[in-house]
Coordinates of N, CA and C in Angstrom, one line a residue:
Chain A
X1374 N 0.8 -1.2 0.0 CA 0.0 0.0 0.0 C 0.9 1.3 -0.1
X1375 N 0.6 2.1 -0.9 CA 1.5 3.4 -1.0 C 1.1 4.2 0.2
X1376 N 2.1 5.0 0.6 CA 1.9 5.8 1.8 C 1.4 7.3 1.4
X1377 N 1.5 8.2 2.3 CA 1.1 9.6 1.9 C 2.2 10.3 1.0
X1378 N 1.8 10.8 -0.1 CA 2.8 11.4 -1.0 C 2.6 12.9 -0.8
X1379 N 3.9 13.5 -0.8 CA 3.9 14.9 -0.7 C 4.9 15.4 -1.7
X1380 N 4.7 16.6 -2.2 CA 5.6 17.3 -3.1 C 5.5 18.8 -3.0
X1381 N 6.5 19.6 -3.2 CA 7.9 19.1 -3.3 C 8.5 18.7 -2.0
X1382 N 9.6 18.1 -2.0 CA 10.2 17.6 -0.7 C 10.9 18.9 -0.1
X1383 N 11.5 19.8 -0.8 CA 12.1 21.0 -0.4 C 11.8 22.2 -1.3
X1384 N 11.7 23.3 -0.6 CA 11.4 24.5 -1.3 C 12.1 25.7 -0.7
X1385 N 12.7 26.5 -1.5 CA 13.4 27.7 -0.9 C 12.8 28.8 -1.8
X1386 N 12.3 29.9 -1.1 CA 11.7 31.0 -1.7 C 12.1 32.3 -0.9
X1387 N 11.9 33.4 -1.6 CA 12.2 34.7 -1.1 C 10.9 35.1 -0.2
X1388 N 11.0 35.9 0.8 CA 9.9 36.4 1.5 C 9.0 37.2 0.6
X1389 N 7.8 37.1 0.9 CA 6.7 37.8 0.1 C 6.3 37.0 -1.1
X1390 N 7.0 35.9 -1.5 CA 6.6 35.1 -2.6 C 5.6 34.2 -2.2
X1391 N 4.7 33.6 -3.0 CA 3.8 32.5 -2.7 C 4.4 31.2 -2.9
X1392 N 3.8 30.3 -2.2 CA 4.3 29.0 -2.3 C 3.1 27.8 -2.1
X1393 N 3.3 26.7 -2.7 CA 2.1 25.8 -2.7 C 2.7 24.4 -2.3
X1394 N 2.0 23.6 -1.5 CA 2.4 22.2 -1.2 C 1.3 21.3 -1.6
X1395 N 1.6 20.1 -2.1 CA 0.6 19.2 -2.6 C 0.7 17.9 -1.8
X1396 N -0.5 17.3 -1.5 CA -0.6 16.1 -0.8 C -1.5 15.0 -1.5
X1397 N -1.1 13.8 -1.6 CA -2.0 12.7 -2.0 C -2.0 11.8 -0.8
X1398 N -3.3 11.6 -0.3 CA -3.3 10.7 1.0 C -3.4 9.2 0.6
X1399 N -3.3 8.4 1.6 CA -3.5 6.9 1.4 C -4.9 6.7 0.7
X1400 N -4.9 5.8 -0.1 CA -6.2 5.4 -0.9 C -7.2 5.0 0.1
X1401 N -8.3 5.7 0.0 CA -9.5 5.3 0.9 C -9.5 6.0 2.1
X1402 N -8.6 6.8 2.5 CA -8.6 7.6 3.7 C -9.4 8.9 3.6
X1403 N -10.5 9.0 4.4 CA -11.4 10.2 4.1 C -10.9 11.4 4.9
X1404 N -10.0 11.2 5.9 CA -9.6 12.3 6.7 C -8.2 12.8 6.3
X1405 N -8.1 14.1 6.2 CA -6.6 14.6 5.8 C -6.3 15.8 6.7
X1406 N -5.1 15.7 7.0 CA -4.6 16.7 7.9 C -3.3 17.4 7.4
X1407 N -3.2 18.7 7.6 CA -2.0 19.5 7.4 C -1.4 20.0 8.8
X1408 N -0.2 19.6 8.9 CA 0.6 20.1 10.2 C 1.8 20.9 9.8
X1409 N 2.1 21.8 10.7 CA 3.5 22.4 10.6 C 4.4 22.1 11.7
X1410 N 5.6 21.8 11.5 CA 6.6 21.3 12.5 C 7.7 22.3 12.4
X1411 N 7.9 23.1 13.4 CA 8.9 23.9 13.6 C 10.1 23.2 14.2
X1412 N 11.3 23.7 13.9 CA 12.6 23.1 14.4 C 12.5 22.9 15.9
X1413 N 12.7 21.6 16.2 CA 12.8 21.2 17.7 C 11.5 21.1 18.3
X1414 N 10.4 21.0 17.5 CA 9.0 21.0 18.2 C 8.3 19.9 17.6
X1415 N 7.2 19.4 18.2 CA 6.4 18.4 17.5 C 5.3 19.1 16.6
X1416 N 4.7 18.3 15.7 CA 3.9 18.9 14.7 C 2.6 19.6 15.3
X1417 N 2.3 20.6 14.6 CA 1.0 21.4 15.2 C 0.0 21.4 14.0
X1418 N -1.3 21.1 14.4 CA -2.3 21.0 13.4 C -2.6 22.3 12.8
X1419 N -2.6 22.4 11.4 CA -3.2 23.6 10.7 C -4.6 23.5 10.2
X1420 N -4.9 22.3 9.8 CA -6.3 22.1 9.2 C -6.6 20.6 9.1
X1421 N -7.8 20.2 9.3 CA -8.3 19.0 9.1 C -9.4 18.9 8.1
X1422 N -9.4 18.0 7.2 CA -10.5 17.8 6.2 C -11.3 16.4 6.5
X1423 N -12.5 16.4 6.3 CA -13.3 15.2 6.2 C -13.9 15.2 4.8
X1424 N -13.3 14.2 4.0 CA -13.6 14.3 2.6 C -13.3 15.7 2.1
X1425 N -14.1 16.4 1.5 CA -13.8 17.8 0.9 C -14.1 18.8 1.9
X1426 N -14.6 18.6 3.0 CA -15.0 19.6 3.9 C -13.9 19.9 5.0
X1427 N -13.6 21.3 5.2 CA -12.6 21.6 6.1 C -13.4 21.7 7.5
X1428 N -13.1 20.7 8.4 CA -14.0 20.6 9.5 C -13.3 21.3 10.8
X1429 N -12.0 21.5 10.6 CA -11.2 22.2 11.8 C -10.1 23.0 11.1
X1430 N -10.3 24.3 11.0 CA -9.2 25.1 10.5 C -9.0 26.2 11.4
X1431 N -9.2 26.0 12.7 CA -9.0 27.0 13.8 C -7.6 27.5 13.9
X1432 N -6.7 26.5 13.6 CA -5.3 26.9 13.8 C -4.5 27.4 12.5
X1433 N -5.4 27.6 11.4 CA -4.8 28.1 10.2 C -4.9 29.7 10.2
X1434 N -3.7 30.1 9.9 CA -3.6 31.7 9.8 C -4.2 32.1 8.6
X1435 N -5.5 32.5 8.6 CA -6.3 32.6 7.3 C -5.9 33.8 6.6
X1436 N -5.1 34.8 7.1 CA -4.7 35.9 6.4 C -3.8 35.7 5.3
X1437 N -3.0 34.6 5.5 CA -1.9 34.2 4.4 C -2.0 32.8 4.0
X1438 N -2.6 32.0 4.7 CA -2.7 30.5 4.4 C -4.1 30.2 3.8
X1439 N -4.0 29.2 2.9 CA -5.3 28.7 2.4 C -5.1 27.2 2.1
X1440 N -6.2 26.5 2.0 CA -6.1 25.1 1.7 C -7.3 24.7 0.9
X1441 N -7.2 23.6 0.1 CA -8.3 23.0 -0.5 C -8.3 21.6 -0.7
X1442 N -9.3 20.8 -0.8 CA -9.4 19.5 -1.2 C -10.6 19.2 -1.9
X1443 N -10.5 19.6 -3.3 CA -11.7 19.9 -4.1 C -12.5 18.6 -4.3
X1444 N -11.9 17.5 -4.6 CA -12.6 16.3 -4.9 C -12.4 15.2 -3.8
X1445 N -12.0 15.7 -2.5 CA -12.0 14.8 -1.4 C -10.9 13.8 -1.4
X1446 N -9.8 14.1 -2.2 CA -8.6 13.2 -2.3 C -7.4 14.1 -2.1
X1447 N -6.8 14.5 -3.2 CA -5.6 15.4 -3.0 C -5.9 16.6 -2.4
X1448 N -4.9 17.3 -1.8 CA -5.1 18.5 -1.2 C -3.9 19.4 -1.5
X1449 N -4.1 20.7 -1.4 CA -3.0 21.7 -1.7 C -3.1 22.8 -0.5
X1450 N -1.9 23.0 0.0 CA -1.8 24.1 1.1 C -1.0 25.3 0.5
X1451 N -1.5 26.4 0.6 CA -0.9 27.6 -0.1 C -0.5 28.6 0.9
X1452 N 0.5 29.3 0.8 CA 1.0 30.5 1.6 C 1.3 31.6 0.7
X1453 N 0.6 32.8 0.9 CA 0.8 34.0 0.1 C 0.4 35.2 0.9
X1454 N 1.4 36.1 1.1 CA 2.9 36.0 0.9 C 3.5 35.2 1.9
X1455 N 4.6 34.6 1.7 CA 5.4 33.8 2.8 C 6.2 34.9 3.6
X1456 N 6.3 34.5 4.9 CA 7.2 35.4 5.8 C 8.3 34.4 6.2
X1457 N 9.4 35.2 6.9 CA 10.4 34.5 7.4 C 10.1 33.4 8.4
X1458 N 9.1 33.7 9.2 CA 8.7 32.9 10.2 C 8.0 31.6 9.8
X1459 N 7.5 31.6 8.4 CA 7.0 30.3 7.9 C 7.9 29.3 7.7
X1460 N 9.2 29.5 7.7 CA 10.3 28.4 7.5 C 9.9 27.2 8.5
X1461 N 9.7 26.1 8.0 CA 9.3 24.9 8.8 C 9.0 23.8 7.9
X1462 N 8.7 22.6 8.5 CA 8.4 21.4 7.7 C 6.9 21.4 7.7
X1463 N 6.3 21.2 6.5 CA 4.9 21.0 6.4 C 4.6 19.6 6.1
X1464 N 3.8 19.0 7.0 CA 3.5 17.6 7.0 C 2.0 17.4 6.6
X1465 N 1.8 16.4 5.8 CA 0.3 16.0 5.5 C 0.3 14.5 6.1
X1466 N -0.9 14.4 6.7 CA -1.3 13.0 7.2 C -2.6 12.7 6.7
X1467 N -2.9 11.4 6.8 CA -4.3 11.0 6.4 C -4.6 9.8 7.4
X1468 N -6.0 9.7 7.6 CA -6.4 8.5 8.5 C -7.7 7.9 7.8
X1469 N -8.1 6.8 8.3 CA -9.4 6.2 7.6 C -10.6 6.9 7.8
X1470 N -10.7 7.7 9.0 CA -11.9 8.5 9.3 C -12.8 7.6 10.1
X1471 N -12.3 6.8 11.0 CA -13.1 5.7 11.8 C -13.4 6.3 13.3
X1472 N -13.0 7.4 13.5 CA -13.2 8.1 14.8 C -12.0 8.5 15.5
X1473 N -12.1 8.8 16.9 CA -11.0 9.5 17.5 C -9.9 8.5 17.8
X1474 N -10.1 7.1 17.6 CA -9.1 6.2 17.8 C -8.3 6.0 16.6
X1475 N -8.7 6.8 15.4 CA -8.0 6.7 14.2 C -6.4 6.8 14.4
X1476 N -5.6 6.1 13.5 CA -4.3 6.4 13.5 C -4.0 7.3 12.3
X1477 N -3.2 8.2 12.5 CA -2.9 9.1 11.4 C -1.4 8.7 10.8
X1478 N -1.4 8.6 9.5 CA -0.2 8.3 8.8 C 0.3 9.5 8.1
X1479 N 1.7 9.8 8.2 CA 2.3 11.0 7.7 C 3.0 10.7 6.5
X1480 N 3.1 11.8 5.7 CA 4.1 11.8 4.6 C 5.3 12.3 5.0
X1481 N 6.3 12.3 4.0 CA 7.7 12.8 4.3 C 7.8 14.2 4.6
X1482 N 6.8 15.1 4.3 CA 7.0 16.5 4.5 C 7.6 17.2 3.4
X1483 N 7.3 18.5 3.5 CA 8.0 19.6 2.7 C 8.7 20.6 3.5
X1484 N 10.0 20.7 3.3 CA 10.8 21.6 4.2 C 10.8 22.9 3.4
X1485 N 10.2 23.9 4.0 CA 10.2 25.2 3.4 C 11.2 26.2 4.1
X1486 N 12.0 26.8 3.2 CA 12.9 27.8 3.7 C 12.6 29.1 3.2
X1487 N 12.3 30.2 3.9 CA 12.0 31.4 3.4 C 13.2 32.3 3.8
X1488 N 13.7 33.0 2.7 CA 14.9 33.8 2.8 C 14.6 35.3 2.8
Chain B
X1348 N -8.2 21.4 28.0 CA -7.0 21.4 27.1 C -6.2 20.1 27.3
X1349 N -5.6 19.6 26.3 CA -4.8 18.4 26.5 C -3.3 18.8 26.1
X1350 N -2.4 18.0 26.8 CA -1.0 18.4 26.6 C -0.2 17.3 26.9
X1351 N 1.1 17.2 26.3 CA 2.0 16.1 26.4 C 3.3 16.6 27.0
X1352 N 4.0 15.9 27.8 CA 5.4 16.4 28.2 C 6.2 15.2 27.9
X1353 N 7.4 15.5 27.3 CA 8.5 14.5 27.1 C 9.6 15.2 27.9
X1354 N 9.9 14.8 29.1 CA 10.9 15.5 30.0 C 12.3 15.4 29.6
X1355 N 12.6 14.6 28.7 CA 14.0 14.5 28.3 C 14.1 14.9 26.9
X1356 N 15.0 15.8 26.6 CA 15.3 16.2 25.2 C 16.2 15.1 24.5
X1357 N 17.0 14.5 25.3 CA 17.9 13.4 24.7 C 18.0 12.3 25.6
X1358 N 18.1 11.1 25.0 CA 18.4 9.9 25.8 C 19.5 9.1 25.1
X1359 N 20.6 8.8 25.9 CA 21.6 8.0 25.3 C 21.6 6.7 26.0
X1360 N 21.8 5.6 25.2 CA 21.7 4.3 25.7 C 22.8 3.5 24.9
X1361 N 23.4 2.5 25.4 CA 24.3 1.7 24.7 C 23.5 0.6 23.9
X1362 N 24.2 0.2 22.9 CA 23.4 -0.9 22.0 C 23.3 -2.1 23.0
X1363 N 22.3 -2.7 22.9 CA 22.0 -4.1 23.6 C 21.2 -3.8 25.0
X1364 N 21.4 -2.6 25.5 CA 20.8 -2.3 26.7 C 19.3 -1.9 26.5
X1365 N 18.5 -2.1 27.6 CA 17.1 -1.7 27.5 C 16.9 -0.1 27.4
X1366 N 15.9 0.3 26.7 CA 15.8 1.8 26.5 C 14.4 2.2 27.0
X1367 N 14.2 3.3 27.5 CA 12.9 3.9 28.0 C 12.9 5.5 27.5
X1368 N 11.8 5.8 26.8 CA 11.7 7.3 26.5 C 10.3 7.7 27.1
X1369 N 10.4 8.6 28.0 CA 9.3 9.0 28.9 C 8.3 10.0 28.3
X1370 N 7.0 9.8 28.7 CA 6.0 10.6 28.3 C 4.9 10.7 29.3
X1371 N 4.5 12.0 29.6 CA 3.4 12.2 30.5 C 2.4 12.9 29.8
X1372 N 1.1 12.9 30.3 CA -0.1 13.6 29.5 C -1.0 14.2 30.3
X1373 N -1.8 15.0 29.8 CA -3.0 15.6 30.5 C -4.1 15.8 29.5
X1374 N -5.2 15.1 29.9 CA -6.4 15.2 29.2 C -7.7 15.3 30.2
X1375 N -8.8 15.9 29.8 CA -9.9 15.8 30.6 C -10.7 14.6 30.6
X1376 N -10.6 13.9 29.5 CA -11.4 12.6 29.3 C -10.6 11.5 29.2
X1377 N -10.9 10.5 28.5 CA -10.1 9.3 28.3 C -8.9 9.6 27.3
X1378 N -7.8 9.1 27.7 CA -6.7 9.5 26.8 C -6.5 8.4 25.7
X1379 N -6.3 8.8 24.5 CA -5.8 8.0 23.5 C -4.4 8.4 23.1
X1380 N -3.4 7.5 23.4 CA -2.1 7.8 23.2 C -1.3 7.1 22.1
X1381 N -0.3 7.9 21.6 CA 0.4 7.4 20.5 C 1.9 7.7 20.6
X1382 N 2.6 6.8 19.9 CA 4.1 7.0 19.7 C 4.4 6.9 18.3
X1383 N 5.2 8.0 17.9 CA 5.7 8.0 16.5 C 7.2 8.2 16.5
X1384 N 7.8 7.8 15.5 CA 9.3 8.0 15.3 C 9.6 8.7 14.1
X1385 N 10.6 9.5 14.1 CA 11.0 10.4 12.9 C 12.5 10.2 12.8
X1386 N 12.8 9.7 11.5 CA 14.1 9.7 11.1 C 14.5 11.0 10.3
X1387 N 15.8 11.2 10.2 CA 16.2 12.5 9.5 C 15.5 12.7 8.2
X1388 N 15.0 13.9 7.9 CA 14.4 14.1 6.5 C 13.3 13.2 6.2
X1389 N 12.6 12.6 7.2 CA 11.5 11.8 7.0 C 10.3 12.2 7.8
X1390 N 9.1 11.7 7.5 CA 7.9 12.1 8.2 C 7.8 11.2 9.4
X1391 N 6.8 11.4 10.0 CA 6.5 10.6 11.3 C 6.0 9.3 10.9
X1392 N 6.6 8.2 11.7 CA 6.2 6.9 11.4 C 5.5 6.4 12.6
X1393 N 4.3 5.8 12.5 CA 3.6 5.3 13.6 C 4.3 3.9 14.2
X1394 N 4.3 4.0 15.5 CA 4.9 2.9 16.2 C 3.9 2.0 17.0
X1395 N 3.0 2.7 17.8 CA 1.9 2.0 18.6 C 1.0 3.1 19.1
X1396 N -0.2 2.5 19.6 CA -1.2 3.3 20.2 C -1.9 2.6 21.4
X1397 N -2.3 3.4 22.4 CA -3.2 2.8 23.4 C -4.6 3.5 23.3
X1398 N -5.5 2.8 23.1 CA -6.9 3.2 23.1 C -7.7 2.8 24.4
X1399 N -7.6 1.5 24.6 CA -8.3 0.8 25.7 C -7.7 -0.4 25.9
X1400 N -8.1 -1.1 27.1 CA -7.7 -2.6 27.2 C -6.3 -2.6 27.9
X1401 N -5.6 -3.7 27.6 CA -4.3 -4.0 28.3 C -3.4 -2.8 28.3
X1402 N -2.9 -2.6 29.5 CA -2.1 -1.5 29.7 C -0.8 -1.5 29.0
X1403 N -0.2 -2.7 28.6 CA 1.0 -3.0 27.9 C 0.6 -3.1 26.4
X1404 N 1.2 -2.1 25.6 CA 0.9 -2.1 24.2 C 2.1 -2.5 23.4
X1405 N 2.0 -3.4 22.5 CA 3.2 -3.9 21.8 C 2.9 -3.2 20.2
X1406 N 4.3 -2.7 19.7 CA 4.1 -2.1 18.5 C 5.2 -2.6 17.5
X1407 N 5.5 -1.7 16.6 CA 6.4 -2.1 15.5 C 7.9 -2.1 16.1
X1408 N 8.7 -3.1 15.4 CA 10.2 -3.0 15.6 C 10.6 -3.4 17.0
X1409 N 9.7 -4.1 17.8 CA 10.1 -4.5 19.1 C 9.8 -3.5 20.1
X1410 N 9.2 -2.4 19.9 CA 8.9 -1.4 20.8 C 7.5 -1.8 21.6
X1411 N 7.4 -1.3 22.8 CA 6.2 -1.4 23.5 C 6.1 -0.3 24.5
X1412 N 4.8 -0.1 25.0 CA 4.6 1.1 25.8 C 3.7 0.8 26.8
X1413 N 3.9 1.2 28.1 CA 3.0 1.0 29.1 C 2.2 2.1 29.7
X1414 N 0.9 2.0 29.5 CA 0.0 2.9 30.0 C -0.3 2.9 31.6
X1415 N -0.1 4.0 32.2 CA -0.3 4.1 33.7 C -1.1 5.2 34.0
X1416 N -2.4 4.9 34.3 CA -3.3 5.9 34.6 C -3.1 6.8 35.7
X1417 N -2.7 6.1 36.8 CA -2.5 6.9 38.0 C -1.4 7.9 37.9
X1418 N -0.3 7.6 37.1 CA 0.8 8.4 36.9 C 0.6 9.3 35.6
X1419 N -0.4 9.1 34.9 CA -0.7 9.8 33.6 C 0.6 9.6 32.6
X1420 N 1.1 8.5 32.6 CA 2.3 8.3 31.7 C 2.1 7.2 30.7
X1421 N 2.9 7.2 29.7 CA 2.9 6.3 28.6 C 4.3 6.2 28.1
X1422 N 5.2 5.5 28.9 CA 6.6 5.5 28.5 C 6.8 4.4 27.4
X1423 N 7.7 4.7 26.6 CA 8.0 3.7 25.5 C 9.3 3.1 25.8
X1424 N 9.3 1.7 25.6 CA 10.4 0.8 25.9 C 10.7 -0.2 24.9
X1425 N 12.0 -0.6 25.1 CA 12.5 -1.7 24.2 C 13.4 -2.4 25.0
X1426 N 13.4 -3.7 25.0 CA 14.3 -4.6 25.8 C 15.8 -4.5 25.4
X1427 N 16.0 -4.4 24.1 CA 17.4 -4.3 23.7 C 17.6 -3.3 22.5
X1428 N 18.3 -2.2 22.8 CA 18.4 -1.3 21.7 C 19.3 -1.6 20.7
X1429 N 18.9 -1.0 19.5 CA 19.8 -1.2 18.2 C 20.3 0.2 17.8
X1430 N 21.4 0.2 17.2 CA 21.9 1.6 16.7 C 20.9 2.1 15.7
X1431 N 20.2 1.4 14.9 CA 19.2 1.8 14.0 C 18.0 2.4 14.7
X1432 N 17.9 2.2 16.0 CA 16.7 2.8 16.7 C 17.0 4.4 16.9
X1433 N 18.3 4.9 16.6 CA 18.5 6.2 16.9 C 17.7 7.1 15.9
X1434 N 16.9 8.0 16.6 CA 15.9 8.8 15.9 C 15.3 9.7 16.9
X1435 N 14.3 10.5 16.3 CA 13.5 11.3 17.3 C 12.1 10.7 17.5
X1436 N 11.8 10.7 18.8 CA 10.5 10.0 19.2 C 9.5 11.0 19.6
X1437 N 8.3 10.9 19.2 CA 7.2 11.8 19.6 C 6.1 11.0 20.2
X1438 N 5.7 11.4 21.5 CA 4.4 11.0 22.0 C 3.4 12.0 21.6
X1439 N 2.1 11.5 21.6 CA 0.9 12.3 21.2 C -0.3 11.8 21.9
X1440 N -1.2 12.8 22.2 CA -2.3 12.4 22.9 C -3.6 13.1 22.3
X1441 N -4.6 12.4 22.5 CA -6.0 12.9 22.0 C -7.0 12.5 23.0
X1442 N -8.0 13.5 23.2 CA -8.9 13.2 24.3 C -10.1 12.4 23.7
X1443 N -10.1 11.1 23.9 CA -11.0 10.2 23.4 C -12.5 10.5 24.0
X1444 N -12.5 11.0 25.2 CA -13.8 11.3 25.8 C -14.5 12.3 25.1
X1445 N -13.9 13.3 24.6 CA -14.4 14.5 23.9 C -14.8 14.2 22.5
X1446 N -14.4 13.0 22.1 CA -14.4 12.6 20.6 C -13.7 13.5 19.7
X1447 N -12.7 14.0 20.3 CA -11.9 15.0 19.6 C -10.8 14.3 18.6
X1448 N -10.7 15.0 17.4 CA -9.7 14.5 16.4 C -8.3 15.2 16.8
X1449 N -8.3 16.2 17.6 CA -7.1 17.0 17.8 C -6.0 16.2 18.5
X1450 N -4.8 16.0 17.7 CA -3.7 15.1 18.3 C -2.7 16.1 18.7
X1451 N -2.3 16.1 20.0 CA -1.4 17.0 20.5 C -0.1 16.3 20.7
X1452 N 1.0 16.9 20.2 CA 2.4 16.1 20.3 C 3.2 16.8 21.4
X1453 N 4.1 15.9 21.9 CA 5.3 16.5 22.6 C 6.3 17.2 21.8
X1454 N 7.4 17.6 22.5 CA 8.4 18.4 21.8 C 9.4 17.2 21.1
X1455 N 9.3 16.0 21.6 CA 10.3 15.1 21.0 C 11.4 14.8 21.8
X1456 N 11.9 13.5 21.7 CA 13.0 13.1 22.4 C 14.0 12.4 21.5
X1457 N 15.2 13.0 21.5 CA 16.3 12.4 20.5 C 16.8 11.2 21.3
X1458 N 16.5 10.0 20.7 CA 17.3 8.7 21.2 C 18.6 8.5 20.4
X1459 N 19.8 8.4 21.2 CA 21.0 7.9 20.5 C 21.3 6.7 21.1
X1460 N 21.6 5.7 20.3 CA 22.0 4.4 20.6 C 23.5 4.2 20.3
X1461 N 24.4 4.0 21.2 CA 25.7 4.1 21.1 C 26.3 2.7 20.9
X1462 N 27.1 2.4 19.8 CA 27.6 1.1 19.5 C 28.5 0.5 20.5

């Protein structure tokens, strides 16, 4: 079974530029998560999708971050414009959607560096 | 609110010796507890979880964890450490009683297994 796929793996941009990250979850997983992991910290949830609906985006900085999961499968996370403090690893995870006991499976992440 | 504490930033252990990585948690309802491992430039890899039942949970690669409700702990253990176990380990908690999907991670513990 293929795991969660993310691209690109690395991205270096100048501040104020836009950037987008793409995620393809494990086949059949209804729930998709985007996390941000700062250096030396654990992941922090940005947004959670149930199929195509964003059911928890309370942690997403909506002034510059946006996300979509149009057909309930792939998802894109966008930052526009990027700031220096956005440098981090952005992780996508998916789970079957079976409830609170669900296990989340993570992709390899995208390491963003903002110069 | 839910939280996780990993009191040790780093744990060093000799190859072949038993290892323990500590985790304590705080939730208002029933704790659902998870351990993940992260290798350099990789995403988080699921090791094991406690939802209910036996307090000793067995997971991947010979790891196990013991749930202790009175001490609100969920320490990760392995009887005999391998050099290849060297990685960053994250404990995470979810409040199962609240039916919440919010997974809160600790800051991580770096495990170094010395040959």
